[in-house]
Coordinates of C-alpha atoms in Angstrom, one line a residue:
X1 CA -32.4 -46.6 32.9
X2 CA -35.5 -45.8 34.8
X3 CA -37.7 -43.2 33.5
X4 CA -36.8 -40.8 36.7
X5 CA -33.1 -40.8 35.3
X6 CA -31.9 -37.8 33.4
X7 CA -31.0 -38.7 29.9
X8 CA -27.3 -37.6 29.1
X9 CA -27.9 -34.8 27.0
X10 CA -29.8 -33.3 30.1
X11 CA -26.8 -34.0 32.4
X12 CA -24.9 -32.2 29.9
X13 CA -27.4 -29.5 29.3
X14 CA -26.9 -28.6 33.0
X15 CA -23.5 -28.6 32.8
X16 CA -21.8 -25.1 33.6
X17 CA -18.0 -25.9 33.6
X18 CA -16.5 -29.2 32.7
X19 CA -17.6 -32.8 31.6
X20 CA -15.3 -35.5 31.7
X21 CA -15.6 -39.1 30.6
X22 CA -13.2 -41.9 31.5
X23 CA -13.3 -45.1 29.6
X24 CA -11.4 -48.1 30.8
X25 CA -12.8 -51.1 28.8
X26 CA -10.7 -52.5 25.7
X27 CA -13.8 -53.4 24.0
X28 CA -17.6 -52.2 24.3
X29 CA -20.6 -54.2 22.6
X30 CA -23.2 -51.1 22.3
X31 CA -25.7 -51.8 20.1
X32 CA -25.8 -48.5 18.3
X33 CA -22.4 -49.4 17.1
X34 CA -22.9 -52.8 16.1
X35 CA -23.6 -52.3 12.2
X36 CA -20.5 -49.8 12.1
X37 CA -18.2 -51.8 13.6
X38 CA -18.9 -55.0 12.0
X39 CA -18.4 -52.9 8.3
X40 CA -15.1 -51.6 9.8
X41 CA -13.9 -55.1 10.7
X42 CA -15.0 -56.2 7.2
X43 CA -13.8 -53.2 5.1
X44 CA -11.5 -51.2 7.5
X45 CA -14.0 -47.9 6.5
X46 CA -15.5 -46.0 9.3
X47 CA -18.0 -43.4 9.0
X48 CA -16.1 -40.1 10.0
X49 CA -18.8 -37.7 8.5
X50 CA -19.8 -35.3 11.2
X51 CA -23.2 -34.7 9.5
X52 CA -23.8 -38.3 9.0
X53 CA -27.0 -40.0 10.9
X54 CA -24.4 -41.8 13.4
X55 CA -22.6 -38.5 14.2
X56 CA -24.9 -35.6 13.7
X57 CA -26.4 -35.8 17.2
X58 CA -23.3 -36.4 19.1
X59 CA -21.3 -33.7 17.3
X60 CA -24.3 -31.1 17.4
X61 CA -24.7 -32.1 21.5
X62 CA -21.0 -31.7 22.0
X63 CA -20.4 -28.4 19.9
X64 CA -23.2 -26.9 21.4
X65 CA -21.7 -27.6 24.9
X66 CA -18.6 -26.6 24.2
X67 CA -19.9 -23.1 22.6
X68 CA -21.4 -22.6 25.9
X69 CA -18.0 -22.6 27.4
X70 CA -18.1 -26.3 28.9
X71 CA -15.1 -27.8 28.7
X72 CA -15.3 -31.5 27.5
X73 CA -12.8 -34.0 28.0
X74 CA -12.4 -38.0 27.6
X75 CA -9.5 -40.0 28.4
X76 CA -9.3 -43.5 27.5
X77 CA -6.8 -46.0 29.1
X78 CA -6.4 -49.0 26.6
X79 CA -4.1 -52.1 26.7
X80 CA -1.2 -52.5 24.2
X81 CA -1.4 -53.9 21.7
X82 CA -4.8 -52.6 21.2
X83 CA -8.0 -54.5 20.6
X84 CA -9.8 -54.4 17.3
X85 CA -12.6 -52.2 19.3
X86 CA -9.8 -49.6 20.1
X87 CA -8.6 -49.2 16.6
X88 CA -11.9 -48.9 15.5
X89 CA -12.4 -46.1 18.2
X90 CA -9.3 -44.3 17.1
X91 CA -10.2 -44.4 13.6
X92 CA -13.1 -41.9 14.1
X93 CA -11.7 -40.0 17.4
X94 CA -11.1 -36.9 15.0
X95 CA -14.7 -36.3 14.9
X96 CA -14.9 -36.1 18.7
X97 CA -12.1 -33.5 18.6
X98 CA -13.5 -31.7 15.8
X99 CA -17.2 -31.5 17.5
X100 CA -14.7 -29.9 20.5
X101 CA -13.9 -32.5 23.0
X102 CA -10.3 -32.9 24.0
X103 CA -9.5 -36.4 23.8
X104 CA -6.3 -38.6 25.5
X105 CA -5.1 -41.7 25.3
X106 CA -3.2 -43.7 28.1
X107 CA -1.6 -47.2 27.9
X108 CA -2.8 -49.3 30.7
X109 CA 1.2 -50.0 31.7
X110 CA 1.0 -46.2 32.6
X111 CA -2.0 -46.4 34.8
X112 CA -0.7 -49.1 37.2
X113 CA -0.2 -47.2 40.1
X114 CA -3.2 -45.0 39.8
X115 CA -6.5 -45.0 42.1
X116 CA -9.3 -45.7 39.5
X117 CA -13.0 -46.4 40.1
X118 CA -14.3 -49.7 39.2
X119 CA -16.5 -48.5 36.3
X120 CA -16.4 -45.9 33.5
X121 CA -18.0 -42.4 34.2
X122 CA -19.0 -39.1 33.2
X123 CA -18.4 -36.3 35.9
X124 CA -20.4 -33.3 35.4
X125 CA -18.9 -29.9 37.0
X126 CA -16.9 -32.2 39.4
X127 CA -20.0 -33.3 41.4
X128 CA -22.5 -35.1 39.5
X129 CA -21.3 -38.7 38.4
X130 CA -22.9 -41.0 35.7
X131 CA -21.5 -44.5 36.4
X132 CA -21.4 -46.9 33.2
X133 CA -22.4 -50.4 34.0
X134 CA -21.1 -53.1 31.3
X135 CA -21.4 -56.6 31.1
X136 CA -18.4 -58.7 30.9
X137 CA -18.9 -59.1 27.0
X138 CA -19.1 -55.0 26.9
X139 CA -22.8 -54.8 26.6
X140 CA -24.8 -51.8 28.0
X141 CA -26.1 -52.8 31.3
X142 CA -27.3 -49.4 32.9
X143 CA -26.3 -45.9 34.1
X144 CA -26.3 -44.8 37.9
X145 CA -26.5 -41.6 38.7
X146 CA -24.5 -40.5 42.2
X147 CA -23.6 -37.4 44.0
X148 CA -21.7 -38.6 46.7
X149 CA -19.0 -36.6 47.6
X150 CA -16.3 -39.1 48.1
X151 CA -17.0 -40.8 44.9
X152 CA -17.0 -37.6 43.0
X153 CA -13.7 -36.8 44.5
X154 CA -12.3 -40.2 43.4
X155 CA -13.7 -39.6 40.0
X156 CA -12.2 -36.2 39.5
X157 CA -8.7 -37.1 41.0
X158 CA -8.7 -40.4 39.1
X159 CA -9.3 -38.4 35.8
X160 CA -7.1 -35.8 36.3
X161 CA -4.0 -38.3 37.3
X162 CA -5.1 -40.0 33.8
X163 CA -5.0 -36.9 31.7
X164 CA -1.8 -35.8 33.2
X165 CA -0.3 -39.1 31.9
X166 CA -2.4 -39.2 28.8
X167 CA -0.9 -38.9 25.4
X168 CA -3.1 -36.1 23.1
X169 CA -5.4 -37.9 20.2
X170 CA -3.1 -36.3 17.7
X171 CA -0.1 -37.5 19.2
X172 CA -1.3 -41.1 19.9
X173 CA -0.1 -44.2 17.9
X174 CA -2.0 -47.3 17.8
X175 CA 0.5 -50.4 18.7

């Protein structure tokens, strides 16, 4: 991220109505999750304490955003049977939900006929996109900010199509 690109918290702070996030990878190799993921693989235990050092910044950010009247939704398209990483994500998604996010899961086989962007993204107030670029191994590469109207329209339509088919977190069973 270059120094002139806004941080995620700044983008969320400027948001007035909605923030939606579409995740389409079956595995991520994000640096700040590495230790927690390794522990989960070894022990099956996942940090789900919203007040923990790991979760508190996210919980505070999302809960304050939702308290301002912004709707925060996250949809995940996943292959089934799911990867270990998706099991890991699912094991702690209740923390996201308790913070105020609405989360849904869509098995990839139900997304075949949907027009989807090539990258994960956050879309803020239906016009500002934060593209997420990852390496083939799931490592974070960079973000890209765009306000290109056709791309924002694609993201909004793709997200809503996924959301309409996806299963709410509390009803999604890992396969």
